[in-house]
Tab-separated table of C-alpha atoms in Angstrom:
chain	number	residue	atom	x	y	z
A	58	MET	CA	-1.987	28.520	-15.766
A	59	ASN	CA	-4.987	30.503	-15.715
A	60	ILE	CA	-7.150	27.971	-12.859
A	61	ASN	CA	-10.129	29.812	-12.699
A	62	ARG	CA	-10.698	29.902	-16.036
A	63	LEU	CA	-10.161	26.301	-16.949
A	64	LYS	CA	-12.691	25.472	-13.824
A	65	GLN	CA	-15.589	27.433	-15.300
A	66	LYS	CA	-15.676	24.073	-17.766
A	67	GLN	CA	-15.440	20.845	-17.066
A	68	ILE	CA	-12.711	19.771	-15.379
A	69	PRO	CA	-11.659	15.397	-15.754
A	70	GLN	CA	-12.048	13.921	-12.503
A	71	HIS	CA	-9.572	11.074	-13.660
A	72	LEU	CA	-6.241	12.397	-15.332
A	73	ALA	CA	-3.499	9.648	-16.547
A	74	ILE	CA	0.010	10.306	-17.733
A	75	ILE	CA	2.549	8.272	-19.349
A	76	LEU	CA	5.566	9.701	-18.405
A	77	ASP	CA	7.806	9.596	-21.710
A	78	GLY	CA	10.924	11.093	-22.779
A	79	ASN	CA	12.973	11.340	-19.809
A	80	GLY	CA	15.955	9.292	-20.930
A	81	ARG	CA	15.888	11.374	-24.707
A	82	TRP	CA	15.237	14.658	-22.378
A	83	ALA	CA	18.781	13.575	-20.916
A	84	LYS	CA	20.471	12.496	-24.235
A	85	LYS	CA	19.749	15.954	-26.082
A	86	ARG	CA	21.237	17.788	-22.791
A	87	GLY	CA	24.117	15.297	-22.880
A	88	LEU	CA	23.148	13.913	-19.748
A	89	PRO	CA	22.802	10.571	-18.444
A	90	ARG	CA	19.285	9.094	-19.111
A	91	THR	CA	19.514	8.730	-14.979
A	92	ALA	CA	19.025	12.486	-14.945
A	93	GLY	CA	16.393	12.361	-17.250
A	94	HIS	CA	14.655	10.170	-14.686
A	95	TYR	CA	15.219	12.155	-11.561
A	96	GLN	CA	14.176	15.480	-13.257
A	97	GLY	CA	10.617	13.148	-14.604
A	98	ALA	CA	10.275	12.219	-11.038
A	99	MET	CA	10.285	16.378	-9.641
A	100	ASN	CA	8.046	16.953	-12.795
A	101	VAL	CA	5.331	14.339	-11.312
A	102	ALA	CA	5.483	16.727	-7.805
A	103	LYS	CA	4.642	20.053	-10.131
A	104	ILE	CA	2.042	18.094	-12.429
A	105	ALA	CA	0.268	16.517	-9.034
A	106	ASN	CA	-0.015	20.051	-7.064
A	107	ALA	CA	-1.232	21.860	-10.178
A	108	CYS	CA	-3.907	19.006	-10.667
A	109	ASP	CA	-4.951	19.258	-6.692
A	110	GLN	CA	-5.563	23.155	-7.222
A	111	LEU	CA	-7.602	22.374	-10.381
A	112	GLY	CA	-9.695	20.134	-8.782
A	113	ILE	CA	-8.996	16.898	-9.945
A	114	LYS	CA	-9.768	13.939	-8.091
A	115	TYR	CA	-7.487	11.320	-9.014
A	116	LEU	CA	-4.053	11.376	-11.379
A	117	THR	CA	-2.308	8.053	-12.485
A	118	VAL	CA	1.191	8.314	-13.596
A	119	TYR	CA	2.902	5.784	-15.229
A	120	ALA	CA	6.116	5.144	-13.418
A	121	PHE	CA	7.392	1.992	-14.168
A	122	SER	CA	5.951	-0.708	-16.462
A	123	THR	CA	6.071	-4.766	-15.622
A	124	GLU	CA	8.029	-4.780	-19.259
A	125	ASN	CA	10.257	-2.061	-17.904
A	126	TRP	CA	12.232	-4.724	-16.293
A	127	LYS	CA	13.832	-5.713	-19.773
A	128	ARG	CA	16.013	-2.035	-19.917
A	129	PRO	CA	19.444	-2.372	-18.978
A	130	SER	CA	19.775	-3.585	-15.432
A	131	ASP	CA	22.034	-0.004	-14.416
A	132	GLU	CA	18.794	1.795	-15.530
A	133	VAL	CA	16.673	-0.624	-13.436
A	134	ASP	CA	18.596	-0.596	-10.449
A	135	TYR	CA	18.102	3.413	-10.516
A	136	LEU	CA	14.434	3.517	-10.918
A	137	MET	CA	14.441	0.933	-8.020
A	138	THR	CA	16.755	2.965	-5.408
A	139	MET	CA	16.071	6.121	-6.088
A	140	PRO	CA	12.636	6.775	-4.773
A	141	VAL	CA	14.122	5.343	-1.179
A	142	LYS	CA	17.469	7.207	-1.891
A	143	GLU	CA	15.826	10.626	-2.507
A	144	TYR	CA	12.503	10.623	-0.241
A	145	PRO	CA	13.970	12.169	3.000
A	146	LYS	CA	14.888	15.080	1.472
A	147	TYR	CA	10.977	15.658	0.400
A	148	LYS	CA	9.658	14.235	3.124
A	149	ASP	CA	8.498	17.256	4.344
A	150	LYS	CA	6.700	18.808	1.794
A	151	VAL	CA	5.517	15.417	0.695
A	152	LEU	CA	3.573	14.599	4.061
A	153	GLY	CA	2.788	18.635	4.522
A	154	SER	CA	0.629	18.531	0.933
A	155	ASN	CA	-3.068	17.120	1.543
A	156	ILE	CA	-2.561	14.672	-1.544
A	157	LYS	CA	-2.728	11.138	-1.008
A	158	ILE	CA	-0.922	8.768	-2.685
A	159	LYS	CA	-1.540	5.305	-3.382
A	160	HIS	CA	0.825	2.508	-5.599
A	161	VAL	CA	-1.309	0.368	-7.971
A	162	GLY	CA	0.756	-2.280	-9.380
A	163	ARG	CA	2.316	-5.773	-8.775
A	164	LYS	CA	4.413	-5.646	-5.310
A	165	THR	CA	5.159	-9.085	-5.444
A	166	VAL	CA	8.485	-8.633	-7.550
A	167	LEU	CA	9.434	-5.068	-5.519
A	168	ALA	CA	12.477	-4.950	-2.928
A	169	SER	CA	11.664	-5.227	0.738
A	170	ASP	CA	12.838	-1.281	0.876
A	171	VAL	CA	10.435	-0.238	-1.918
A	172	LEU	CA	7.900	-1.788	-0.229
A	173	GLU	CA	8.478	-0.372	2.906
A	174	LEU	CA	8.516	3.224	1.470
A	175	ILE	CA	5.235	2.570	-0.513
A	176	ASN	CA	3.106	1.378	2.814
A	177	MET	CA	4.586	4.498	4.640
A	178	LEU	CA	3.645	6.731	2.114
A	179	GLU	CA	0.391	5.220	1.799
A	180	LYS	CA	-0.834	5.447	5.701
A	181	GLU	CA	0.747	8.805	6.522
A	182	THR	CA	-1.312	10.139	3.565
A	183	ASN	CA	-4.461	8.308	3.789
A	184	ASP	CA	-6.044	11.207	5.554
A	185	HIS	CA	-5.111	13.621	3.161
A	186	THR	CA	-8.283	14.737	1.393
A	187	GLY	CA	-6.902	16.465	-1.939
A	188	LEU	CA	-6.274	14.771	-5.312
A	189	THR	CA	-4.976	11.435	-4.880
A	190	LEU	CA	-1.887	10.059	-6.413
A	191	GLN	CA	-1.747	7.000	-7.999
A	192	ILE	CA	1.554	5.855	-9.167
A	193	ALA	CA	1.524	3.033	-11.423
A	194	PHE	CA	5.004	1.032	-10.318
A	195	ASP	CA	5.410	-2.044	-11.899
A	196	TYR	CA	2.119	-2.215	-13.520
A	197	GLY	CA	0.544	-3.606	-16.440
A	198	SER	CA	-2.623	-3.604	-17.799
A	199	PHE	CA	-2.638	-7.461	-18.827
A	200	GLU	CA	-1.545	-8.623	-15.503
A	201	GLU	CA	-3.940	-6.454	-13.511
A	202	ILE	CA	-6.994	-7.536	-15.696
A	203	THR	CA	-6.592	-11.273	-15.653
A	204	GLN	CA	-5.639	-10.946	-11.666
A	205	ALA	CA	-9.047	-8.777	-11.439
A	206	PHE	CA	-10.681	-11.613	-13.336
A	207	GLU	CA	-9.030	-14.475	-11.163
A	208	LYS	CA	-9.710	-12.633	-7.753
A	209	ALA	CA	-13.310	-12.130	-9.043
A	210	SER	CA	-13.877	-15.955	-9.310
A	211	GLN	CA	-12.366	-16.906	-6.181
A	212	MET	CA	-14.901	-15.249	-4.835
A	213	GLY	CA	-17.420	-15.944	-6.274
A	214	VAL	CA	-18.584	-13.305	-8.034
A	215	LYS	CA	-19.890	-13.313	-11.532
A	216	ILE	CA	-18.773	-10.147	-14.010
A	217	GLN	CA	-21.813	-9.413	-16.036
A	218	ASN	CA	-20.794	-6.403	-17.240
A	219	GLY	CA	-17.414	-4.069	-17.882
A	220	ASN	CA	-18.400	-2.113	-13.958
A	221	ASP	CA	-18.644	-5.420	-12.040
A	222	LEU	CA	-14.559	-5.404	-12.300
A	223	TYR	CA	-13.347	-2.346	-11.065
A	224	PRO	CA	-13.350	-3.424	-7.533
A	225	PHE	CA	-10.967	-5.888	-8.134
A	226	LEU	CA	-8.898	-3.316	-10.547
A	227	TYR	CA	-5.911	-1.875	-8.880
A	228	VAL	CA	-7.074	1.478	-10.490
A	229	THR	CA	-10.844	1.475	-9.792
A	230	THR	CA	-12.426	4.652	-11.516
A	231	PRO	CA	-12.235	5.043	-15.395
A	232	VAL	CA	-10.312	7.701	-17.549
A	233	ASP	CA	-11.515	11.006	-18.505
A	234	LEU	CA	-8.243	11.994	-19.666
A	235	LEU	CA	-5.065	10.321	-20.807
A	236	ILE	CA	-2.228	12.230	-22.188
A	237	ARG	CA	1.022	10.525	-23.632
A	238	THR	CA	4.017	12.684	-23.456
A	239	SER	CA	7.500	12.726	-25.887
A	240	GLY	CA	5.623	11.968	-29.099
A	241	GLU	CA	4.654	8.074	-29.280
A	242	LEU	CA	1.109	7.092	-30.201
A	243	ARG	CA	0.118	4.113	-28.494
A	244	LEU	CA	-1.000	2.828	-24.953
A	245	SER	CA	1.815	0.252	-23.888
A	246	ASN	CA	-0.398	-1.571	-22.078
A	247	TYR	CA	-1.399	0.798	-19.399
A	248	LEU	CA	-4.902	1.370	-17.783
A	249	LEU	CA	-6.986	-0.403	-21.014
A	250	TRP	CA	-9.935	-1.303	-19.324
A	251	GLN	CA	-10.049	2.188	-17.703
A	252	ALA	CA	-9.301	3.937	-21.224
A	253	SER	CA	-12.099	2.332	-22.788
A	254	TYR	CA	-13.780	5.831	-22.777
A	255	ALA	CA	-11.010	7.893	-22.523
A	256	GLU	CA	-10.252	11.430	-24.364
A	257	PHE	CA	-6.542	11.176	-25.761
A	258	TYR	CA	-4.204	13.875	-25.851
A	259	PHE	CA	-0.551	13.213	-27.558
A	260	THR	CA	2.058	15.872	-27.262
A	261	LYS	CA	5.844	15.594	-28.585
A	262	VAL	CA	6.647	17.465	-25.667
A	263	HIS	CA	9.196	15.389	-23.532
A	264	TRP	CA	7.710	14.368	-19.891
A	265	PRO	CA	10.540	16.575	-17.859
A	266	SER	CA	9.668	19.687	-20.022
A	267	PHE	CA	5.464	18.969	-19.305
A	268	ASN	CA	5.034	21.815	-17.534
A	269	GLU	CA	1.694	23.777	-16.213
A	270	ARG	CA	0.818	25.188	-19.460
A	271	GLN	CA	0.999	22.008	-20.992
A	272	LEU	CA	-1.790	21.121	-18.385
A	273	SER	CA	-3.548	23.886	-19.115
A	274	LYS	CA	-3.375	23.201	-23.201
A	275	ALA	CA	-4.569	19.634	-23.110
A	276	ILE	CA	-7.376	20.146	-20.379
A	277	LYS	CA	-8.360	23.064	-22.740
A	278	THR	CA	-8.403	20.780	-25.633
A	279	TYR	CA	-10.376	17.829	-23.820
A	280	GLN	CA	-13.078	20.886	-22.821
A	281	LYS	CA	-13.491	21.259	-26.362
A	282	ARG	CA	-14.323	17.143	-27.057
A	283	ASP	CA	-17.728	15.937	-27.864
A	284	ARG	CA	-18.220	13.032	-25.289
A	285	ARG	CA	-20.799	11.002	-26.202
A	286	TYR	CA	-19.907	7.093	-24.569
A	287	GLY	CA	-21.494	5.619	-27.879
A	288	GLY	CA	-24.734	7.890	-27.757
A	289	LEU	CA	-25.914	11.275	-29.278
A	290	ASN	CA	-25.954	13.998	-27.837
A	291	LYS	CA	-29.687	15.597	-27.634
């Protein structure tokens, strides 16, 4: 990936990715679905580092949705225990980077050890000044928007336009570019408010195989888009 060449043109400030295809990646290789989720998690770190080098300010990744609880219990159990189990191996790399980590989503259903890890990561990386990696874990846009209006109402805030709601959302900045891997062409209840004027990029590449070259291709496509926000260019 030629970072300098990409930087010569507009870089998206907020990139969102739907991490799709972990299970299909594993099946294609005769591996259990959990192996795909593991490789997908490792790939988040690689792509986050690439985004940090590019100067992207926010990377929001869809790791586990409010609907994913419907999946087989063994798969859900793995997704809930894997971060806590694997983190000690990568602690030094995570804390040694300049990336800030933030959880976005519900915290009411997550286990205490997962919450403890989340709180620790947010606290330990709070002073980092590079990319903000927002991990959407137990996240759903319907739930996010509903609770945002409830919070605004409780505080006596009248929502008069779309921007007024942002302070009450989990994800408080609009998305510039949204990528979905593995060939699906839908948003799946992801960042519906924030993606109202996002550019979409869909690729058939499964998430564990989505590398820096694929990221560069997506950003080059974004840089060719004509973003008018409902208006006309002069």
